[in-house]
Tab-separated table of C-alpha atoms and ligand atoms in Angstrom:
chain	number	residue	atom	x	y	z
A	1	UNK	CA	41.659	10.019	29.794
A	2	UNK	CA	43.738	11.942	32.330
A	3	UNK	CA	42.239	14.955	33.987
A	4	UNK	CA	42.913	18.201	32.114
A	5	UNK	CA	45.976	20.253	33.034
A	6	UNK	CA	45.431	23.934	32.314
A	7	UNK	CA	48.492	26.149	32.034
A	8	UNK	CA	48.082	29.897	32.336
A	9	UNK	CA	50.701	31.847	30.380
A	10	UNK	CA	50.224	35.147	32.142
A	11	UNK	CA	52.518	37.752	30.636
A	12	UNK	CA	54.881	36.557	27.888
A	13	UNK	CA	57.740	38.639	26.574
A	14	UNK	CA	56.096	40.357	23.625
A	15	UNK	CA	52.727	41.642	24.875
A	16	UNK	CA	52.487	45.208	26.223
A	17	UNK	CA	49.910	47.204	28.182
A	18	UNK	CA	48.994	48.835	24.878
A	19	UNK	CA	47.905	45.412	23.584
A	20	UNK	CA	46.264	44.391	26.859
A	21	UNK	CA	45.679	47.004	29.601
A	22	UNK	CA	45.314	44.298	32.280
A	23	UNK	CA	48.632	42.574	31.524
A	24	UNK	CA	50.310	41.613	34.836
A	25	UNK	CA	53.840	43.046	34.956
A	26	UNK	CA	55.151	43.460	38.511
A	27	UNK	CA	55.882	40.459	40.753
A	28	UNK	CA	52.819	41.332	42.847
A	29	UNK	CA	50.572	41.563	39.794
A	30	UNK	CA	51.945	38.342	38.337
A	31	UNK	CA	51.518	36.486	41.638
A	32	UNK	CA	47.948	37.745	42.023
A	33	UNK	CA	47.133	36.747	38.421
A	34	UNK	CA	48.621	33.306	39.115
A	35	UNK	CA	46.451	32.954	42.204
A	36	UNK	CA	43.306	33.977	40.328
A	37	UNK	CA	44.116	31.424	37.613
A	38	UNK	CA	44.679	28.778	40.288
A	39	UNK	CA	41.246	29.567	41.765
A	40	UNK	CA	39.774	29.323	38.264
A	41	UNK	CA	41.277	25.844	37.679
A	42	UNK	CA	44.810	26.252	36.317
A	43	UNK	CA	47.429	23.876	37.699
A	44	UNK	CA	50.539	25.376	36.038
A	45	UNK	CA	51.601	28.986	35.560
A	46	UNK	CA	54.067	29.761	32.783
A	47	UNK	CA	55.994	32.836	33.864
A	48	UNK	CA	57.930	35.557	32.063
A	49	UNK	CA	59.408	38.198	34.361
A	50	UNK	CA	59.457	41.926	33.609
A	51	UNK	CA	61.781	44.597	35.020
A	52	UNK	CA	60.671	47.808	36.729
A	53	UNK	CA	60.125	49.468	33.340
A	54	UNK	CA	57.936	46.560	32.236
A	55	UNK	CA	60.520	45.125	29.828
A	56	UNK	CA	61.210	41.374	29.641
A	57	UNK	CA	63.997	40.224	31.952
A	58	UNK	CA	65.432	36.818	32.774
A	59	UNK	CA	66.847	38.093	36.081
A	60	UNK	CA	67.239	35.376	38.699
A	61	UNK	CA	66.201	37.846	41.416
A	62	UNK	CA	62.965	38.895	39.742
A	63	UNK	CA	61.954	35.273	39.050
A	64	UNK	CA	62.805	34.439	42.679
A	65	UNK	CA	60.535	37.196	43.930
A	66	UNK	CA	57.696	36.035	41.677
A	67	UNK	CA	58.156	32.385	42.693
A	68	UNK	CA	58.082	33.211	46.400
A	69	UNK	CA	55.032	35.431	46.054
A	70	UNK	CA	53.129	32.745	44.137
A	71	UNK	CA	54.144	30.037	46.608
A	72	UNK	CA	52.851	32.145	49.494
A	73	UNK	CA	49.396	32.100	47.889
A	74	UNK	CA	48.898	28.596	46.458
A	75	UNK	CA	50.527	25.342	45.298
A	76	UNK	CA	50.187	25.938	41.546
A	77	UNK	CA	53.168	24.590	39.557
A	78	UNK	CA	55.621	27.423	38.840
A	79	UNK	CA	57.045	27.051	35.333
A	80	UNK	CA	59.485	29.822	34.388
A	81	UNK	CA	60.394	30.522	30.785
A	82	UNK	CA	63.882	29.818	29.511
A	83	UNK	CA	62.779	31.226	26.148
A	84	UNK	CA	62.753	34.807	27.386
A	85	UNK	CA	62.617	37.377	24.607
A	86	UNK	CA	64.258	36.908	21.195
A	87	UNK	CA	67.089	39.310	22.088
A	88	UNK	CA	68.062	37.526	25.333
A	89	UNK	CA	71.266	35.487	25.192
A	90	UNK	CA	71.323	31.823	26.240
A	91	UNK	CA	73.112	32.308	29.564
A	92	UNK	CA	70.711	35.069	30.488
A	93	UNK	CA	67.756	32.869	29.579
A	94	UNK	CA	68.892	29.988	31.753
A	95	UNK	CA	68.906	31.962	35.020
A	96	UNK	CA	65.455	30.986	36.417
A	97	UNK	CA	66.424	27.296	36.221
A	98	UNK	CA	68.853	27.973	39.088
A	99	UNK	CA	65.785	28.449	41.326
A	100	UNK	CA	65.169	24.709	40.919
A	101	UNK	CA	61.530	25.081	39.860
A	102	UNK	CA	59.529	21.884	39.349
A	103	UNK	CA	59.365	22.635	35.619
A	104	UNK	CA	60.799	25.065	33.081
A	105	UNK	CA	60.377	25.441	29.351
A	106	UNK	CA	62.967	24.058	26.932
A	107	UNK	CA	62.647	25.292	23.365
A	108	UNK	CA	63.764	22.516	21.043
A	109	UNK	CA	64.916	24.426	17.966
A	110	UNK	CA	65.239	27.665	16.037
A	111	UNK	CA	62.381	29.256	14.114
A	112	UNK	CA	61.176	32.518	12.664
A	113	UNK	CA	59.183	34.483	15.207
A	114	UNK	CA	57.235	37.228	13.457
A	115	UNK	CA	59.870	39.646	12.167
A	116	UNK	CA	62.523	38.060	14.428
A	117	UNK	CA	64.397	34.780	14.783
A	118	UNK	CA	64.038	32.719	17.963
A	119	UNK	CA	67.515	31.189	18.260
A	120	UNK	CA	68.028	27.808	19.887
A	121	UNK	CA	71.241	26.187	18.669
A	122	UNK	CA	71.824	22.493	19.318
A	123	UNK	CA	74.687	23.434	21.641
A	124	UNK	CA	72.433	25.527	23.842
A	125	UNK	CA	69.435	23.185	23.744
A	126	UNK	CA	71.757	20.534	25.162
A	127	UNK	CA	73.274	22.930	27.688
A	128	UNK	CA	69.786	23.863	28.938
A	129	UNK	CA	68.732	20.192	29.091
A	130	UNK	CA	71.849	19.192	31.039
A	131	UNK	CA	71.403	21.943	33.627
A	132	UNK	CA	67.710	21.090	34.061
A	133	UNK	CA	68.567	17.439	34.589
A	134	UNK	CA	71.297	18.310	37.114
A	135	UNK	CA	68.831	20.410	39.106
A	136	UNK	CA	65.866	18.014	38.814
A	137	UNK	CA	63.765	20.424	36.726
A	138	UNK	CA	61.223	18.782	34.395
A	139	UNK	CA	61.452	20.352	30.936
A	140	UNK	CA	58.320	21.290	29.067
A	141	UNK	CA	59.556	20.919	25.504
A	142	UNK	CA	58.379	23.871	23.440
A	143	UNK	CA	57.671	22.851	19.849
A	144	UNK	CA	57.129	25.578	17.262
A	145	UNK	CA	57.934	23.379	14.239
A	146	UNK	CA	57.730	19.625	13.570
A	147	UNK	CA	61.522	19.089	13.419
A	148	UNK	CA	61.827	20.178	17.029
A	149	UNK	CA	60.219	16.892	18.091
A	150	UNK	CA	63.177	15.077	16.480
A	151	UNK	CA	65.586	17.297	18.410
A	152	UNK	CA	63.786	16.320	21.608
A	153	UNK	CA	64.071	12.624	20.724
A	154	UNK	CA	67.807	13.085	20.190
A	155	UNK	CA	68.107	14.574	23.686
A	156	UNK	CA	66.536	11.381	25.053
A	157	UNK	CA	68.956	9.218	23.014
A	158	UNK	CA	71.890	11.178	24.427
A	159	UNK	CA	70.541	10.713	27.958
A	160	UNK	CA	70.105	14.457	28.479
A	161	UNK	CA	66.362	14.345	29.161
A	162	UNK	CA	64.384	11.712	31.050
A	163	UNK	CA	61.154	10.195	29.776
A	164	UNK	CA	58.213	10.529	29.790
A	165	UNK	CA	58.549	13.750	27.831
A	166	UNK	CA	56.080	16.585	28.132
A	167	UNK	CA	55.549	18.749	25.039
A	168	UNK	CA	53.918	22.100	24.444
A	169	UNK	CA	52.852	22.637	20.823
A	170	UNK	CA	52.884	26.381	20.245
A	171	UNK	CA	50.982	26.757	16.993
A	172	UNK	CA	50.239	29.884	15.005
A	173	UNK	CA	53.377	31.951	15.648
A	174	UNK	CA	53.846	34.009	12.445
A	175	UNK	CA	56.740	32.421	10.542
A	176	UNK	CA	56.450	29.057	12.310
A	177	UNK	CA	53.976	26.155	12.208
A	178	UNK	CA	50.368	27.202	11.532
A	179	UNK	CA	47.552	26.421	13.938
A	180	UNK	CA	45.395	24.029	11.946
A	181	UNK	CA	43.719	20.863	13.175
A	182	UNK	CA	45.902	18.863	10.768
A	183	UNK	CA	49.084	20.419	12.112
A	184	UNK	CA	48.094	19.583	15.679
A	185	UNK	CA	47.263	15.984	14.733
A	186	UNK	CA	50.606	15.646	12.930
A	187	UNK	CA	52.451	16.838	16.035
A	188	UNK	CA	50.491	14.552	18.348
A	189	UNK	CA	51.197	11.518	16.132
A	190	UNK	CA	54.920	12.332	16.031
A	191	UNK	CA	55.770	12.317	19.740
A	192	UNK	CA	57.060	9.212	21.515
A	193	UNK	CA	54.477	6.937	23.089
A	194	UNK	CA	53.884	7.695	26.752
A	195	UNK	CA	54.567	11.425	26.302
A	196	UNK	CA	52.124	14.038	27.520
A	197	UNK	CA	51.336	17.192	25.574
A	198	UNK	CA	49.658	20.523	25.811
A	199	UNK	CA	48.632	22.929	23.083
A	200	UNK	CA	48.952	26.709	22.943
A	201	UNK	CA	47.181	28.244	19.965
A	202	UNK	CA	48.242	31.805	19.207
A	203	UNK	CA	45.677	34.600	18.907
A	204	UNK	CA	42.304	33.549	17.493
A	205	UNK	CA	43.560	29.968	17.292
A	206	UNK	CA	43.727	29.629	21.075
A	207	UNK	CA	40.134	28.531	21.629
A	208	UNK	CA	39.670	26.041	18.740
A	209	UNK	CA	42.995	24.339	19.465
A	210	UNK	CA	42.272	24.253	23.195
A	211	UNK	CA	38.975	22.528	22.461
A	212	UNK	CA	40.788	20.013	20.271
A	213	UNK	CA	43.318	19.454	23.053
A	214	UNK	CA	40.512	18.702	25.487
A	215	UNK	CA	38.869	16.227	23.097
A	216	UNK	CA	42.103	14.465	22.109
A	217	UNK	CA	43.282	13.822	25.653
A	218	UNK	CA	45.983	16.487	25.604
A	219	UNK	CA	46.255	19.486	27.875
A	220	UNK	CA	45.690	23.191	27.305
A	221	UNK	CA	47.566	26.480	27.651
A	222	UNK	CA	45.776	29.823	27.553
A	223	UNK	CA	46.674	33.336	28.655
A	224	UNK	CA	47.789	36.777	27.573
A	225	UNK	CA	51.184	35.509	26.350
A	226	UNK	CA	49.358	33.716	23.536
A	227	UNK	CA	46.122	35.669	23.154
A	228	UNK	CA	44.800	38.897	24.655
A	229	UNK	CA	41.239	38.582	23.325
A	230	UNK	CA	38.125	36.899	24.651
A	231	UNK	CA	36.285	37.199	21.344
A	232	UNK	CA	36.710	38.957	18.026
A	233	UNK	CA	37.691	42.561	18.840
A	234	UNK	CA	36.879	42.033	22.537
A	235	UNK	CA	39.808	42.127	24.936
A	236	UNK	CA	39.785	39.569	27.737
A	237	UNK	CA	39.367	41.010	31.238
A	238	UNK	CA	41.977	38.784	32.848
A	239	UNK	CA	44.001	35.637	32.405
A	240	UNK	CA	41.599	33.960	34.821
A	241	UNK	CA	38.676	34.718	32.514
A	242	UNK	CA	40.399	32.709	29.779
A	243	UNK	CA	41.020	29.829	32.214
A	244	UNK	CA	37.390	29.883	33.401
A	245	UNK	CA	36.153	29.433	29.837
A	246	UNK	CA	38.377	26.374	29.331
A	247	UNK	CA	37.053	24.881	32.581
A	248	UNK	CA	33.466	25.377	31.397
A	249	UNK	CA	34.139	23.821	27.984
A	250	UNK	CA	36.036	20.878	29.481
A	251	UNK	CA	33.205	20.158	31.892
A	252	UNK	CA	30.642	20.310	29.093
A	253	UNK	CA	32.772	17.823	27.165
A	254	UNK	CA	33.066	15.512	30.150
A	255	UNK	CA	36.732	16.160	30.956
A	256	UNK	CA	37.602	16.735	34.601
A	257	UNK	CA	40.107	19.385	35.678
A	258	UNK	CA	43.401	18.440	37.367
A	259	UNK	CA	44.462	20.096	40.600
A	260	UNK	CA	48.158	21.039	40.851
A	261	UNK	CA	48.892	17.828	42.768
A	262	UNK	CA	47.025	15.754	40.177
A	263	UNK	CA	49.015	17.537	37.464
A	264	UNK	CA	52.232	16.577	39.283
A	265	UNK	CA	51.133	12.934	39.168
A	266	UNK	CA	50.173	13.070	35.488
A	267	UNK	CA	53.473	14.741	34.544
A	268	UNK	CA	55.534	12.518	36.872
A	269	UNK	CA	57.153	15.390	38.730
B	1	LIG	N1	59.104	34.713	23.897
B	1	LIG	C1	59.480	33.739	22.940
B	1	LIG	C2	60.575	34.269	22.061
B	1	LIG	C3	59.284	30.058	26.268
B	1	LIG	O1	58.706	30.767	27.089
B	1	LIG	O2	59.966	29.108	26.601
B	1	LIG	C4	59.873	32.450	23.550
B	1	LIG	C5	58.960	31.842	24.501
B	1	LIG	C6	59.208	30.404	24.799
B	1	LIG	O3	58.048	32.435	25.039
B	2	LIG	ZN1	56.791	31.741	27.128
């Protein structure tokens, strides 16, 4: 089994300080949170930028500032979001890819997202994939529903994405695929051989699905974007605290933790 890649999803687009008082918002706070997660054992940080008011932004300049601040602290893999917030338009969402990060997310279809709709038309999925390929950015394919895996396979057939693919199963978003063990197994069985995958369980599903990911040879995403709690009714102190717990569980289960450079090798980036 490969060593375990832990992704820290630090901020997200939906969470506020009301939900989680320690949510990192400014570039300095996000970079410091990334560094603390790196020290705890994360090898990738999934980043959503916020503007000066704390609202989600896909601004090239803000992502650039965050990227530079993180890179001045450590060699963790910087993975910006191209998902943004549900109200961001596709061109707006694509901006951080122009920074030529090693990775970026690529959502592979449309789904309900709580009371909203997360729009990803075929036209724009392909546009995002093409630009990532042109700039040498490895997509992490975000899968919220089973059919999105088929969309990803069609991108490979069209030559728009190189293999091996790397998937992130985001399970438990209200309105999209639930976060059961069966759903995760179904996803894992459906991806092309040779692919790598990570799992992000939403809310209370984060920990059980992460543990399954560790046992099944997948990888794990945790952080305030997906879950702000440490336990029932108990807010987590930091993103790093959530990473530390995954490191402890993985070690107990006999799975070693990947450094950022080992993650680069595993993901072929
Ligand atoms: N905020 C969601 C609507 C991604 O980062 O690529 C989309 C999202 C996916 O978070
Ligand atoms: Zn995200």
